[in-house]
């Protein structure tokens, strides 16, 4: 999709990908077009390959949704529901931004 979009958008400044594999694909398309330095890519989900690409400077950042925290909250709500207890209908778990500074400190990365 990125490769098809590039010719029509010479002023493209950024790509927001639906996930890290899509962000990496966007990087390849930008690299093939010689535009990888002029377009920032935002991935999504914080998969290990996406995090490594952030450290390597290919992807700018990833919003992380914290599925581990979501899972814990869901289990707590199920327990409350089954016990007949009241519970909040909406629980917000803030996303965080994983960027180069985070990647440089990440012990899982090379």
Coordinates of C-alpha atoms in Angstrom, one line a residue:
X1 CA 0.0 0.0 0.0
X2 CA 2.8 2.4 0.8
X3 CA 4.6 1.7 -2.5
X4 CA 1.4 2.5 -4.4
X5 CA 0.8 5.7 -2.4
X6 CA 4.2 7.2 -2.7
X7 CA 4.1 8.4 -6.4
X8 CA 0.9 10.4 -5.7
X9 CA 2.2 12.0 -2.5
X10 CA 5.6 13.6 -2.8
X11 CA 4.9 15.6 0.4
X12 CA 4.1 12.6 2.5
X13 CA 5.6 13.1 6.0
X14 CA 4.4 10.1 7.9
X15 CA 2.9 6.7 7.8
X16 CA 0.7 5.2 10.6
X17 CA 0.7 1.5 10.2
X18 CA -1.9 -0.9 11.6
X19 CA 0.8 -3.1 13.2
X20 CA 4.6 -3.6 13.2
X21 CA 4.8 -5.9 10.2
X22 CA 2.9 -3.3 8.2
X23 CA 5.3 -0.6 9.5
X24 CA 8.3 -2.7 8.4
X25 CA 6.7 -3.2 5.0
X26 CA 6.2 0.6 4.7
X27 CA 9.9 1.0 5.5
X28 CA 10.9 -1.3 2.7
X29 CA 8.7 0.6 0.3
X30 CA 10.1 3.9 1.4
X31 CA 13.7 2.5 1.2
X32 CA 13.1 1.3 -2.4
X33 CA 11.8 4.8 -3.3
X34 CA 14.8 6.5 -1.6
X35 CA 12.5 8.3 0.9
X36 CA 13.1 6.4 4.1
X37 CA 14.8 9.4 5.7
X38 CA 12.1 11.9 4.9
X39 CA 9.0 10.0 6.1
X40 CA 8.4 9.0 9.7
X41 CA 6.8 5.6 10.4
X42 CA 4.6 4.8 13.4
X43 CA 4.0 1.1 14.0
X44 CA 1.6 -0.4 16.5
X45 CA 1.6 -3.1 19.2
X46 CA 5.3 -3.2 20.1
X47 CA 6.2 -6.6 18.7
X48 CA 9.9 -7.5 19.2
X49 CA 10.7 -6.9 15.5
X50 CA 9.0 -3.5 15.6
X51 CA 10.9 -2.6 18.7
X52 CA 14.2 -3.6 17.1
X53 CA 13.3 -1.5 14.1
X54 CA 12.7 1.5 16.4
X55 CA 16.2 1.0 17.9
X56 CA 17.7 0.7 14.4
X57 CA 16.0 3.9 13.4
X58 CA 13.7 2.4 10.8
X59 CA 10.5 3.1 12.7
X60 CA 9.9 6.3 14.7
X61 CA 7.7 4.8 17.5
X62 CA 5.0 2.4 18.6
X63 CA 1.9 3.1 20.7
X64 CA 1.7 0.2 23.2
X65 CA -1.7 -0.9 24.4
X66 CA -0.6 -3.2 27.3
X67 CA -2.6 -6.4 26.7
X68 CA -1.2 -7.8 29.9
X69 CA -2.9 -5.1 31.9
X70 CA -6.1 -5.5 29.9
X71 CA -6.1 -9.2 30.7
X72 CA -5.7 -8.7 34.4
X73 CA -8.5 -6.1 34.4
X74 CA -10.8 -8.4 32.5
X75 CA -10.3 -11.2 34.9
X76 CA -11.0 -8.9 37.9
X77 CA -14.2 -7.8 36.2
X78 CA -15.3 -11.3 35.4
X79 CA -14.8 -12.3 39.1
X80 CA -16.9 -9.2 40.2
X81 CA -19.6 -10.0 37.6
X82 CA -19.9 -13.6 38.7
X83 CA -20.1 -12.6 42.4
X84 CA -22.9 -10.2 41.5
X85 CA -20.8 -7.1 42.5
X86 CA -21.0 -3.7 40.8
X87 CA -18.2 -2.7 38.6
X88 CA -17.2 0.1 36.3
X89 CA -18.6 -0.3 32.8
X90 CA -15.5 1.4 31.4
X91 CA -11.9 0.9 32.5
X92 CA -9.3 3.0 30.7
X93 CA -5.8 1.7 30.4
X94 CA -3.6 4.4 29.0
X95 CA -1.4 3.5 26.1
X96 CA 2.3 4.4 26.2
X97 CA 4.7 5.5 23.5
X98 CA 7.7 3.2 22.9
X99 CA 10.4 5.3 21.1
X100 CA 14.1 5.2 20.5
X101 CA 14.9 6.2 24.1
X102 CA 12.9 3.2 25.3
X103 CA 14.4 0.9 22.7
X104 CA 17.9 1.9 23.7
X105 CA 17.2 0.8 27.3
X106 CA 15.4 -2.4 26.3
X107 CA 17.5 -5.5 27.4
X108 CA 15.6 -7.7 24.9
X109 CA 17.1 -5.9 21.9
X110 CA 20.5 -6.1 20.2

